[in-house]
Coordinates of C-alpha atoms in Angstrom, one line a residue:
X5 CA 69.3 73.4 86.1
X6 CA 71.7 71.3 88.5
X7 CA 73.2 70.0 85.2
X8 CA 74.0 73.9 84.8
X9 CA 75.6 74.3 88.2
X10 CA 77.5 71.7 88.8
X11 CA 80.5 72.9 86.9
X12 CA 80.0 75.5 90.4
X13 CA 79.7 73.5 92.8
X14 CA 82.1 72.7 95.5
X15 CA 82.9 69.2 95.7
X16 CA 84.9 69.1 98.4
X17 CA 85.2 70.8 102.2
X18 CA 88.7 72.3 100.9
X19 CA 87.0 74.0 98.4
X20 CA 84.9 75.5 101.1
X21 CA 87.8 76.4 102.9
X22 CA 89.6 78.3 99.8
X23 CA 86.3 80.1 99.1
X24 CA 86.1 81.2 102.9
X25 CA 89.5 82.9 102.4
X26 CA 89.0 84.8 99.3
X27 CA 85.4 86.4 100.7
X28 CA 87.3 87.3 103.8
X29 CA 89.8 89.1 101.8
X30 CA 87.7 90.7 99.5
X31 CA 85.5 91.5 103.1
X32 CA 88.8 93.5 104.6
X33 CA 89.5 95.0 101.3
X34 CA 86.1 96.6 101.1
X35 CA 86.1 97.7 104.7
X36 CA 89.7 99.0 104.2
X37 CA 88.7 100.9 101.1
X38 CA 85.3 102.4 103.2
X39 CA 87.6 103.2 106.1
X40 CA 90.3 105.2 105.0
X41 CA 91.1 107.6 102.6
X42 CA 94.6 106.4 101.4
X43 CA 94.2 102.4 101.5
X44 CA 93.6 101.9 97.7
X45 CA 96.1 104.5 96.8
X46 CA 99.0 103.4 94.3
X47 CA 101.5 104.6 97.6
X48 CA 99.9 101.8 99.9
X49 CA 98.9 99.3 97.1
X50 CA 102.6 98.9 95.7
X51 CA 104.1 99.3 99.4
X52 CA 101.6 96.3 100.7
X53 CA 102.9 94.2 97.3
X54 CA 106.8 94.8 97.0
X55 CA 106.6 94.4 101.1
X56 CA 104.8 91.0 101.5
X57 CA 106.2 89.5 98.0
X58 CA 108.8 87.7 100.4
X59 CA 106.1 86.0 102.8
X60 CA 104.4 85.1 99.9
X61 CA 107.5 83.3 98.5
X62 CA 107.9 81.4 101.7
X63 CA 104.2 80.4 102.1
X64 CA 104.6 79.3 98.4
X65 CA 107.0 76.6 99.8
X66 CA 105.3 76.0 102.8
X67 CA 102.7 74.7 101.2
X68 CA 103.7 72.0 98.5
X69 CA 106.0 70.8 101.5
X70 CA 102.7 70.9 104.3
X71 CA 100.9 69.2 101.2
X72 CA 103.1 66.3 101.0
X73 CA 102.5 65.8 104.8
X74 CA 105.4 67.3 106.0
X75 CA 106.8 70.9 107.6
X76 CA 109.9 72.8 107.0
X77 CA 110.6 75.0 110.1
X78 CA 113.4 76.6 108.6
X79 CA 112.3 78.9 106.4
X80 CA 112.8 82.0 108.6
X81 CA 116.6 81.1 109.4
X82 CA 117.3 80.1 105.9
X83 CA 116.0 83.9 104.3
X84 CA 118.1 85.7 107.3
X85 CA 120.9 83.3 106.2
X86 CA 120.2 83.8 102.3
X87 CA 120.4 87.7 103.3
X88 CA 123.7 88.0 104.8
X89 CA 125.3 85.9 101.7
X90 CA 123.7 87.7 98.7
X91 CA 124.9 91.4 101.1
X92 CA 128.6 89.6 101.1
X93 CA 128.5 88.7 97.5
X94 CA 126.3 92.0 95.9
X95 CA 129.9 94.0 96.2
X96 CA 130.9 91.5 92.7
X97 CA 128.0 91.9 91.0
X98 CA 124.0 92.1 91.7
X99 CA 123.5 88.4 90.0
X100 CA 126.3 87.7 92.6
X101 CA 124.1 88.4 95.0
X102 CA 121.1 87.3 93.5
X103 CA 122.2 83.7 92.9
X104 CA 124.6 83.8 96.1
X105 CA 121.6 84.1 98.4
X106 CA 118.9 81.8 96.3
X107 CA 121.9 78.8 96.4
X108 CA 122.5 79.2 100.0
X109 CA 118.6 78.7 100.5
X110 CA 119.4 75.8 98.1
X111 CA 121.9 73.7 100.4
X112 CA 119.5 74.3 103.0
X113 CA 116.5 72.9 101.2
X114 CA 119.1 70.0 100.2
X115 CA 120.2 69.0 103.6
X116 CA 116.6 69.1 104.6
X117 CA 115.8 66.8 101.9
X118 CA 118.7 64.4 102.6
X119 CA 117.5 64.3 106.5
X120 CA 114.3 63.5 105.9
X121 CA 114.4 61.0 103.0
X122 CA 118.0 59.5 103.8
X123 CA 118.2 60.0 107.5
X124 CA 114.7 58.9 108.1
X125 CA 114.2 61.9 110.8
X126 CA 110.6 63.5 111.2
X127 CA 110.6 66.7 109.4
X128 CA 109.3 68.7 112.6
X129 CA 112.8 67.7 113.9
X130 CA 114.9 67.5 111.1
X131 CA 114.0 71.6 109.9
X132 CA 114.3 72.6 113.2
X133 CA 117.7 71.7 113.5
X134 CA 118.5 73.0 110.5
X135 CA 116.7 76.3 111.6
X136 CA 118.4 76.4 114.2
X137 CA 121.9 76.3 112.1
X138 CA 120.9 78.3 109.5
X139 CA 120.6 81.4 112.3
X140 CA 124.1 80.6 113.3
X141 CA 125.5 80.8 110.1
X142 CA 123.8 83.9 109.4
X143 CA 125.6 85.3 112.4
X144 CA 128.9 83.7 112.0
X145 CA 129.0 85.2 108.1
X146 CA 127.9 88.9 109.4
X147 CA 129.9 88.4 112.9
X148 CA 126.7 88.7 114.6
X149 CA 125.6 92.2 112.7
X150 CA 124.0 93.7 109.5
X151 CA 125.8 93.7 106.5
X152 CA 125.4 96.2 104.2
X153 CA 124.9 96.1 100.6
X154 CA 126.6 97.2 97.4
X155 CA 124.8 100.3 96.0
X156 CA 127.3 100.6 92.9
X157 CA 126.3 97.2 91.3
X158 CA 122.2 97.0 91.2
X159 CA 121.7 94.9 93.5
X160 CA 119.1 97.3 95.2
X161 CA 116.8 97.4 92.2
X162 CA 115.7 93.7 93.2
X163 CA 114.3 95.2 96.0
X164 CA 113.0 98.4 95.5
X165 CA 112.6 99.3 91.9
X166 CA 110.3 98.9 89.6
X167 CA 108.9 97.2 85.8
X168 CA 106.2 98.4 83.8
X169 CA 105.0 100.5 87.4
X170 CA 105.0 97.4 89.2
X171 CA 107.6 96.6 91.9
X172 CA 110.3 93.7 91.2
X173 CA 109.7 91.9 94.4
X174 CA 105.8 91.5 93.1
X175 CA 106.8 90.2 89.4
X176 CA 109.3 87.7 91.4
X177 CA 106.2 87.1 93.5
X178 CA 104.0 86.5 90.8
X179 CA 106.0 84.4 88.5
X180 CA 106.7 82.1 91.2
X181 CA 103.1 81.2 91.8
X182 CA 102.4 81.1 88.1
X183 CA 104.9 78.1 87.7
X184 CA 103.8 76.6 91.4
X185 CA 100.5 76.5 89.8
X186 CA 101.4 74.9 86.7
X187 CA 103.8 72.3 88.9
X188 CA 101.2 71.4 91.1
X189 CA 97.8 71.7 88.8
X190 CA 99.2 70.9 85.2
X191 CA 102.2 68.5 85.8
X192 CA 102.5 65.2 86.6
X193 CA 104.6 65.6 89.5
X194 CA 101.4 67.6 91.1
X195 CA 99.8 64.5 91.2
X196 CA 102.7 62.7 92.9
X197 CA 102.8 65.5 95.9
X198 CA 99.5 65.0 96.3
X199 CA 99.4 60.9 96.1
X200 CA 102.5 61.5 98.5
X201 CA 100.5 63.5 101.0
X202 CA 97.4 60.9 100.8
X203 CA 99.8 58.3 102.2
X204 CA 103.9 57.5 101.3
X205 CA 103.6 53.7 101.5
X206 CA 100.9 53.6 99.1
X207 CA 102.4 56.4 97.0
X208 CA 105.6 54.5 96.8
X209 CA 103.2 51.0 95.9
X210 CA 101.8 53.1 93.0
X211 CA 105.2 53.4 91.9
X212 CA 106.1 56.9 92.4
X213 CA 109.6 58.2 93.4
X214 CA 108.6 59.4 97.1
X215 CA 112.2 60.3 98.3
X216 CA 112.8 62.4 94.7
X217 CA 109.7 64.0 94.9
X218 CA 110.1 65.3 98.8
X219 CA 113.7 65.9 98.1
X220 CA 112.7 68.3 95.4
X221 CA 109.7 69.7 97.5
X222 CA 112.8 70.9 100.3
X223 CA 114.9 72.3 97.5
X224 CA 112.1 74.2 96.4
X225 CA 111.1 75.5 99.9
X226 CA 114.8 76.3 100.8
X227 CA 115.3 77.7 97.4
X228 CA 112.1 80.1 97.5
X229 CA 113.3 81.0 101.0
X230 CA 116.6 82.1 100.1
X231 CA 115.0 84.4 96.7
X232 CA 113.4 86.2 100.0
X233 CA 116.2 86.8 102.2
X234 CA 117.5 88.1 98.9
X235 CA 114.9 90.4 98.7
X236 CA 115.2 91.4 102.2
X237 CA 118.5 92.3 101.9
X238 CA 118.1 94.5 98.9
X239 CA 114.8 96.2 99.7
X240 CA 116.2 97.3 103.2
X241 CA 119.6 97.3 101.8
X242 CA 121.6 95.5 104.0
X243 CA 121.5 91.5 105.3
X244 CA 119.9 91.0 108.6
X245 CA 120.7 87.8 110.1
X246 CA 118.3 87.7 113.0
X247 CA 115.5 88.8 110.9
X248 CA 113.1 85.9 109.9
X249 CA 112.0 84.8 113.4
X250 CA 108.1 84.1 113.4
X251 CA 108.7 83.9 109.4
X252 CA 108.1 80.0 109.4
X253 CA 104.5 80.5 111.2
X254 CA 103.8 83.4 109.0
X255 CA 104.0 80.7 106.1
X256 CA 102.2 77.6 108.3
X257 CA 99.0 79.9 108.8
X258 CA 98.7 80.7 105.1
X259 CA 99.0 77.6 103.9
X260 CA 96.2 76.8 106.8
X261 CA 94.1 79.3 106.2
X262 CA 94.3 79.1 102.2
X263 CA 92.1 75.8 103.2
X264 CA 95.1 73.3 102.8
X265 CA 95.3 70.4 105.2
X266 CA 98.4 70.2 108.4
X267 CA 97.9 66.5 107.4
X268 CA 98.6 66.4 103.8
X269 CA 97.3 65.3 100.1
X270 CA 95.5 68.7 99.6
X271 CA 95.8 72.1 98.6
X272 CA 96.2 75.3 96.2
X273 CA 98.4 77.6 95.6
X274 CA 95.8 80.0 94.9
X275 CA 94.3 79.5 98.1
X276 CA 97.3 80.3 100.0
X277 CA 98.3 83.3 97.7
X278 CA 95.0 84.5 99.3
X279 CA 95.8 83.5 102.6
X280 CA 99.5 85.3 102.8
X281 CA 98.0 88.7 101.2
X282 CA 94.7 87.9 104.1
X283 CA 97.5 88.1 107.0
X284 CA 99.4 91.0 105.5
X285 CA 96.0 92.5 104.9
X286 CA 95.3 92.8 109.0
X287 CA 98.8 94.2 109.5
X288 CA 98.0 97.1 106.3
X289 CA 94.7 97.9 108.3
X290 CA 96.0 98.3 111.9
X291 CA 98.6 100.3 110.9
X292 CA 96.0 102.6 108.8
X293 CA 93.8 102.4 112.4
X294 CA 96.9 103.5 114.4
X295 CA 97.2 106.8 111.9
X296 CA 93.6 107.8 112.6
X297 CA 95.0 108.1 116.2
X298 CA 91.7 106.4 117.6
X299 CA 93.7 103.9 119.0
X300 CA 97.6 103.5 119.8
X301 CA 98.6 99.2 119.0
X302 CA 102.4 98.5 119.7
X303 CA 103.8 95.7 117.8
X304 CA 103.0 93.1 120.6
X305 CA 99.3 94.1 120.7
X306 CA 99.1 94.0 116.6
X307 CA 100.7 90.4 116.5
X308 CA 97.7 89.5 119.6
X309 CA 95.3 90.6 117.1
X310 CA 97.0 89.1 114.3
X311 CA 96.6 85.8 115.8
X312 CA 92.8 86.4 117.3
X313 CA 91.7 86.8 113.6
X314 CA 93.6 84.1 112.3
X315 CA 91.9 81.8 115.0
X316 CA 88.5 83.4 114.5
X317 CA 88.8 82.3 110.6
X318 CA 90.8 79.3 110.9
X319 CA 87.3 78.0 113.6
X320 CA 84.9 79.4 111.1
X321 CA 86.1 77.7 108.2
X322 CA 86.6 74.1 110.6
X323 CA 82.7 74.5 111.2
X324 CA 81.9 75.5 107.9
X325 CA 83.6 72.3 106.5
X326 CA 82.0 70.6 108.9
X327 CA 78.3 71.9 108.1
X328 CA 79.3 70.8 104.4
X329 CA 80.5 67.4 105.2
X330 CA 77.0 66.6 107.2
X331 CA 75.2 68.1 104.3

Protein backbone atom coordinates (compact mmCIF):
# COMPACT_ATOMS: atom_id res chain seq x y z
CA UNK A 1 0.00 0.00 0.00
CA UNK A 2 2.74 2.83 0.85
CA UNK A 3 4.55 1.48 -2.27
CA UNK A 4 1.08 2.65 -3.92
CA UNK A 5 1.13 6.12 -2.49
CA UNK A 6 4.23 7.31 -2.55
CA UNK A 7 4.08 8.56 -6.04
CA UNK A 8 1.33 11.06 -3.67
CA UNK A 9 3.11 11.94 -1.20
CA UNK A 10 4.50 15.21 -0.46
CA UNK A 11 8.09 15.11 0.09
CA UNK A 12 8.67 18.33 0.98
CA UNK A 13 7.10 21.31 3.27
CA UNK A 14 6.79 23.40 -0.15
CA UNK A 15 4.77 20.90 -1.46
CA UNK A 16 2.58 21.49 1.49
CA UNK A 17 2.55 24.99 0.96
CA UNK A 18 1.43 24.72 -2.90
CA UNK A 19 -1.29 22.26 -1.92
CA UNK A 20 -2.49 24.79 0.82
CA UNK A 21 -3.00 27.40 -1.94
CA UNK A 22 -4.88 25.43 -4.49
CA UNK A 23 -7.62 24.05 -1.58
CA UNK A 24 -7.94 27.64 -0.60
CA UNK A 25 -8.71 28.61 -4.03
CA UNK A 26 -10.90 25.92 -4.85
CA UNK A 27 -12.50 26.85 -1.00
CA UNK A 28 -13.36 30.64 -2.27
CA UNK A 29 -14.41 29.33 -5.61
CA UNK A 30 -17.01 27.16 -4.06
CA UNK A 31 -18.16 29.63 -1.57
CA UNK A 32 -18.28 32.27 -4.36
CA UNK A 33 -20.27 29.99 -6.62
CA UNK A 34 -22.88 29.16 -3.36
CA UNK A 35 -22.95 32.92 -2.68
CA UNK A 36 -23.92 34.60 -5.57
CA UNK A 37 -25.92 34.21 -8.52
CA UNK A 38 -23.62 35.76 -11.24
CA UNK A 39 -19.94 34.56 -9.92
CA UNK A 40 -19.57 31.59 -12.46
CA UNK A 41 -21.17 33.39 -15.15
CA UNK A 42 -19.10 33.66 -18.58
CA UNK A 43 -19.53 37.93 -17.84
CA UNK A 44 -17.47 37.57 -14.48
CA UNK A 45 -15.32 34.46 -15.46
CA UNK A 46 -13.73 36.19 -18.72
CA UNK A 47 -13.75 39.72 -16.81
CA UNK A 48 -11.78 38.12 -13.67
CA UNK A 49 -9.30 36.39 -16.58
CA UNK A 50 -8.63 39.17 -19.23
CA UNK A 51 -8.41 41.56 -15.93
CA UNK A 52 -5.73 39.79 -13.73
CA UNK A 53 -3.80 38.20 -16.88
CA UNK A 54 -1.26 41.25 -16.27
CA UNK A 55 -0.68 40.46 -12.43
CA UNK A 56 -0.24 37.07 -13.38
CA UNK A 57 2.44 38.06 -15.85
CA UNK A 58 4.30 40.01 -13.31
CA UNK A 59 4.03 37.37 -10.48
CA UNK A 60 5.30 34.98 -13.26
CA UNK A 61 8.60 37.04 -13.10
CA UNK A 62 8.57 37.60 -9.66
CA UNK A 63 9.04 34.33 -8.97
CA UNK A 64 11.93 32.76 -11.01
CA UNK A 65 13.79 36.05 -9.84
CA UNK A 66 12.53 35.53 -5.74
CA UNK A 67 13.62 31.85 -6.64
CA UNK A 68 17.09 32.68 -7.40
CA UNK A 69 17.25 34.53 -4.09
CA UNK A 70 16.69 37.82 -5.24
CA UNK A 71 13.72 40.64 -5.65
CA UNK A 72 12.96 42.89 -8.45
CA UNK A 73 10.96 45.94 -7.05
CA UNK A 74 10.41 47.40 -10.24
CA UNK A 75 7.91 45.70 -11.74
CA UNK A 76 5.12 48.13 -11.12
CA UNK A 77 7.16 51.28 -12.54
CA UNK A 78 8.45 49.27 -15.48
CA UNK A 79 4.47 48.17 -16.72
CA UNK A 80 3.33 51.98 -16.15
CA UNK A 81 6.55 52.84 -18.16
CA UNK A 82 5.98 49.90 -20.77
CA UNK A 83 2.31 51.51 -21.04
CA UNK A 84 3.03 55.01 -21.91
CA UNK A 85 5.67 53.72 -24.80
CA UNK A 86 3.56 51.05 -26.51
CA UNK A 87 0.25 54.23 -26.31
CA UNK A 88 3.23 56.58 -28.08
CA UNK A 89 4.13 53.93 -30.55
CA UNK A 90 0.35 52.06 -31.20
CA UNK A 91 -0.40 55.36 -33.64
CA UNK A 92 2.37 53.22 -36.36
CA UNK A 93 1.17 50.13 -35.98
CA UNK A 94 -0.35 47.68 -33.10
CA UNK A 95 3.08 45.38 -33.22
CA UNK A 96 4.56 48.92 -32.75
CA UNK A 97 3.10 49.08 -29.72
CA UNK A 98 3.21 45.64 -28.83
CA UNK A 99 7.05 45.31 -29.15
CA UNK A 100 7.60 49.11 -28.17
CA UNK A 101 6.22 48.43 -24.68
CA UNK A 102 7.66 44.58 -24.12
CA UNK A 103 11.44 46.27 -25.16
CA UNK A 104 11.14 49.08 -22.92
CA UNK A 105 10.32 46.45 -19.97
CA UNK A 106 13.46 44.82 -21.64
CA UNK A 107 16.11 47.69 -20.92
CA UNK A 108 14.73 47.70 -17.69
CA UNK A 109 15.16 44.09 -16.88
CA UNK A 110 18.79 44.63 -18.55
CA UNK A 111 19.93 47.37 -16.37
CA UNK A 112 18.65 45.46 -13.51
CA UNK A 113 20.65 42.60 -14.53
CA UNK A 114 23.80 44.70 -15.19
CA UNK A 115 23.47 46.27 -11.46
CA UNK A 116 23.18 43.35 -9.81
CA UNK A 117 25.62 40.97 -11.53
CA UNK A 118 28.20 43.81 -12.70
CA UNK A 119 27.66 46.47 -10.19
CA UNK A 120 27.64 44.02 -7.34
CA UNK A 121 24.52 46.12 -5.62
CA UNK A 122 21.82 44.10 -3.52
CA UNK A 123 18.86 43.61 -5.62
CA UNK A 124 16.44 45.24 -2.88
CA UNK A 125 18.44 48.39 -3.79
CA UNK A 126 19.43 48.04 -7.16
CA UNK A 127 15.26 47.59 -8.42
CA UNK A 128 14.27 50.13 -6.30
CA UNK A 129 16.22 52.63 -7.97
CA UNK A 130 15.36 51.54 -11.09
CA UNK A 131 11.66 51.70 -9.84
CA UNK A 132 12.01 54.66 -8.90
CA UNK A 133 13.27 55.74 -12.59
CA UNK A 134 11.20 53.84 -14.44
CA UNK A 135 8.05 56.06 -12.82
CA UNK A 136 9.91 59.08 -13.98
CA UNK A 137 10.28 58.11 -17.35
CA UNK A 138 6.75 57.18 -17.54
CA UNK A 139 5.95 60.72 -16.69
CA UNK A 140 8.50 62.51 -18.64
CA UNK A 141 7.23 60.39 -22.02
CA UNK A 142 3.37 61.26 -21.16
CA UNK A 143 4.36 64.80 -19.62
CA UNK A 144 2.96 63.71 -16.41
CA UNK A 145 -0.60 62.45 -18.02
CA UNK A 146 -2.42 59.62 -19.86
CA UNK A 147 -1.78 58.97 -23.26
CA UNK A 148 -4.20 57.74 -25.38
CA UNK A 149 -4.13 54.99 -27.73
CA UNK A 150 -4.47 54.43 -31.48
CA UNK A 151 -7.97 52.94 -32.15
CA UNK A 152 -7.38 52.78 -36.05
CA UNK A 153 -4.40 50.26 -35.88
CA UNK A 154 -5.57 47.18 -33.50
CA UNK A 155 -3.79 47.76 -30.95
CA UNK A 156 -6.91 47.51 -28.63
CA UNK A 157 -7.70 44.01 -29.56
CA UNK A 158 -4.57 43.02 -27.31
CA UNK A 159 -6.50 44.04 -24.62
CA UNK A 160 -9.95 43.52 -25.02
CA UNK A 161 -10.86 41.15 -27.67
CA UNK A 162 -11.15 37.88 -27.93
CA UNK A 163 -9.80 34.04 -29.61
CA UNK A 164 -11.73 31.00 -29.75
CA UNK A 165 -14.25 32.91 -26.79
CA UNK A 166 -11.32 33.40 -24.72
CA UNK A 167 -9.80 36.85 -24.08
CA UNK A 168 -6.23 37.69 -25.57
CA UNK A 169 -4.79 38.91 -22.32
CA UNK A 170 -5.60 35.20 -20.91
CA UNK A 171 -3.96 33.22 -23.98
CA UNK A 172 -0.90 35.80 -23.49
CA UNK A 173 -1.35 34.75 -19.75
CA UNK A 174 -1.41 31.28 -20.39
CA UNK A 175 1.32 30.72 -22.87
CA UNK A 176 3.67 32.50 -20.76
CA UNK A 177 3.26 30.07 -17.89
CA UNK A 178 3.33 27.11 -20.28
CA UNK A 179 6.90 28.03 -21.32
CA UNK A 180 7.89 29.23 -17.53
CA UNK A 181 6.96 25.79 -16.77
CA UNK A 182 8.87 24.08 -19.25
CA UNK A 183 12.03 26.66 -18.46
CA UNK A 184 11.96 26.05 -14.99
CA UNK A 185 10.67 22.13 -14.82
CA UNK A 186 12.02 20.59 -18.16
CA UNK A 187 15.18 22.65 -19.02
CA UNK A 188 18.44 22.66 -17.81
CA UNK A 189 18.58 26.17 -16.96
CA UNK A 190 15.68 25.33 -14.27
CA UNK A 191 18.01 23.48 -12.50
CA UNK A 192 20.64 26.35 -12.51
CA UNK A 193 17.91 28.99 -10.93
CA UNK A 194 17.29 26.70 -8.48
CA UNK A 195 21.21 25.56 -7.66
CA UNK A 196 21.49 29.48 -7.88
CA UNK A 197 18.94 30.12 -5.19
CA UNK A 198 20.38 27.19 -2.92
CA UNK A 199 23.56 29.25 -2.68
CA UNK A 200 25.65 31.43 -5.62
CA UNK A 201 29.14 30.50 -4.42
CA UNK A 202 28.51 26.99 -4.65
CA UNK A 203 26.35 27.34 -7.84
CA UNK A 204 29.23 29.14 -9.41
CA UNK A 205 31.81 25.96 -7.88
CA UNK A 206 29.47 23.55 -9.71
CA UNK A 207 30.28 25.42 -12.61
CA UNK A 208 27.21 27.15 -13.60
CA UNK A 209 27.12 30.67 -15.31
CA UNK A 210 25.49 32.62 -12.14
CA UNK A 211 25.77 36.16 -13.57
CA UNK A 212 24.10 34.80 -17.18
CA UNK A 213 21.57 32.98 -15.54
CA UNK A 214 20.39 36.07 -13.09
CA UNK A 215 20.92 38.38 -15.97
CA UNK A 216 18.43 36.49 -18.00
CA UNK A 217 16.07 35.95 -14.86
CA UNK A 218 15.85 40.30 -14.82
CA UNK A 219 15.34 40.30 -18.57
CA UNK A 220 12.67 38.07 -18.18
CA UNK A 221 11.01 39.88 -15.21
CA UNK A 222 11.43 43.27 -16.97
CA UNK A 223 10.35 41.79 -20.16
CA UNK A 224 7.00 40.04 -18.74
CA UNK A 225 6.50 43.40 -16.99
CA UNK A 226 6.52 45.46 -19.91
CA UNK A 227 3.92 42.61 -22.00
CA UNK A 228 1.62 43.95 -19.00
CA UNK A 229 1.90 47.64 -19.13
CA UNK A 230 1.15 46.71 -22.68
CA UNK A 231 -1.85 45.19 -21.82
CA UNK A 232 -2.84 47.91 -19.60
CA UNK A 233 -2.60 50.31 -22.07
CA UNK A 234 -4.73 48.63 -24.55
CA UNK A 235 -7.47 47.05 -22.40
CA UNK A 236 -8.16 50.60 -20.73
CA UNK A 237 -6.97 52.23 -23.90
CA UNK A 238 -4.70 54.67 -23.00
CA UNK A 239 -0.96 54.50 -21.08
CA UNK A 240 -1.12 55.40 -17.41
CA UNK A 241 2.10 56.20 -16.02
CA UNK A 242 1.35 56.32 -12.35
CA UNK A 243 -0.51 53.18 -12.50
CA UNK A 244 1.42 50.17 -11.18
CA UNK A 245 2.08 51.31 -7.60
CA UNK A 246 1.46 48.29 -5.06
CA UNK A 247 1.90 46.09 -8.45
CA UNK A 248 5.45 44.80 -7.24
CA UNK A 249 3.76 43.49 -3.74
CA UNK A 250 0.89 42.13 -5.67
CA UNK A 251 3.61 39.86 -7.35
CA UNK A 252 5.86 39.23 -3.92
CA UNK A 253 2.66 37.79 -2.13
CA UNK A 254 1.91 35.35 -4.98
CA UNK A 255 4.96 34.11 -5.32
CA UNK A 256 4.76 33.75 -1.27
CA UNK A 257 1.74 32.40 -1.01
CA UNK A 258 2.14 29.88 -4.12
CA UNK A 259 4.56 28.17 -1.34
CA UNK A 260 7.85 29.52 -2.87
CA UNK A 261 10.59 30.58 -0.40
CA UNK A 262 11.68 34.81 0.19
CA UNK A 263 15.07 33.07 0.56
CA UNK A 264 15.50 31.15 -2.59
CA UNK A 265 16.20 27.60 -4.33
CA UNK A 266 12.45 26.72 -4.41
CA UNK A 267 9.35 27.03 -6.19
CA UNK A 268 6.52 26.57 -8.96
CA UNK A 269 5.03 28.29 -11.32
CA UNK A 270 2.02 26.48 -10.79
CA UNK A 271 1.84 27.33 -7.35
CA UNK A 272 2.01 30.87 -7.90
CA UNK A 273 -0.46 30.86 -10.99
CA UNK A 274 -2.72 29.77 -8.00
CA UNK A 275 -1.56 32.23 -5.77
CA UNK A 276 -2.15 35.50 -8.24
CA UNK A 277 -5.81 34.07 -9.32
CA UNK A 278 -6.14 33.34 -4.99
CA UNK A 279 -5.53 37.29 -4.47
CA UNK A 280 -7.60 38.37 -7.45
CA UNK A 281 -10.09 35.91 -6.16
CA UNK A 282 -10.75 38.11 -2.73
CA UNK A 283 -10.97 41.32 -4.76
CA UNK A 284 -13.83 39.29 -7.40
CA UNK A 285 -15.73 38.29 -4.03
CA UNK A 286 -15.81 41.66 -2.16
CA UNK A 287 -16.81 43.35 -5.00
CA UNK A 288 -19.85 40.63 -5.52
CA UNK A 289 -20.43 41.38 -1.42
CA UNK A 290 -20.53 45.17 -2.02
CA UNK A 291 -23.48 44.49 -4.87
CA UNK A 292 -25.59 42.52 -2.41
CA UNK A 293 -25.59 45.97 -0.52
CA UNK A 294 -25.05 44.11 2.89
CA UNK A 295 -22.09 45.90 3.36
CA UNK A 296 -20.45 49.12 1.69
CA UNK A 297 -16.03 48.35 1.46
CA UNK A 298 -14.19 51.39 -0.13
CA UNK A 299 -11.11 50.59 -1.82
CA UNK A 300 -8.95 51.26 1.38
CA UNK A 301 -11.08 48.87 3.52
CA UNK A 302 -10.89 45.96 0.53
CA UNK A 303 -7.02 46.32 0.35
CA UNK A 304 -7.21 45.92 4.68
CA UNK A 305 -8.94 42.83 3.94
CA UNK A 306 -6.87 41.88 1.20
CA UNK A 307 -3.98 41.80 3.29
CA UNK A 308 -5.78 40.13 6.59
CA UNK A 309 -6.37 37.05 4.32
CA UNK A 310 -3.14 37.00 2.84
CA UNK A 311 -1.58 37.02 6.47
CA UNK A 312 -4.17 34.55 7.78
CA UNK A 313 -2.95 31.95 4.86
CA UNK A 314 0.54 32.98 4.61
CA UNK A 315 0.52 31.93 9.03
CA UNK A 316 -1.46 28.80 8.30
CA UNK A 317 0.66 27.41 5.71
CA UNK A 318 4.10 28.54 8.12
CA UNK A 319 2.48 26.21 10.78
CA UNK A 320 1.42 23.67 8.51
CA UNK A 321 5.00 23.34 7.19
CA UNK A 322 6.03 23.31 10.42
CA UNK A 323 3.68 20.42 11.69
CA UNK A 324 5.09 18.47 8.47
CA UNK A 325 8.67 19.14 9.16
CA UNK A 326 8.26 17.62 13.01
CA UNK A 327 6.35 14.80 11.57
Amino acid sequence: MQTLLRPFAIKSSGDLARIGVILALAGLILFGALRYDNFLSPFNILSFLRYNSMFALIALGMAFVIITGGIDLSVGGTAAMASVVAALLSPYHWAAGLLGGMAAGFAVGALNGFIITKMRIQPFIGTLATMLAAYGTGLLLANNQSVSVSYDTGFTVIGQDDFLGFPIPAWIGLAAYVLGWLVLEKLPVGRHILAIGDGEATAGLMGLKVERTLAAVYLASGTLAGLAGVILASQFGAGQPTEGVGWELFAIASVVVGGTLLTGGSGSVGATLAGALLLAMVFNILNFENGLGWISLSAYWQSVIRGAFLLVVVVLQAKLMARHRAI
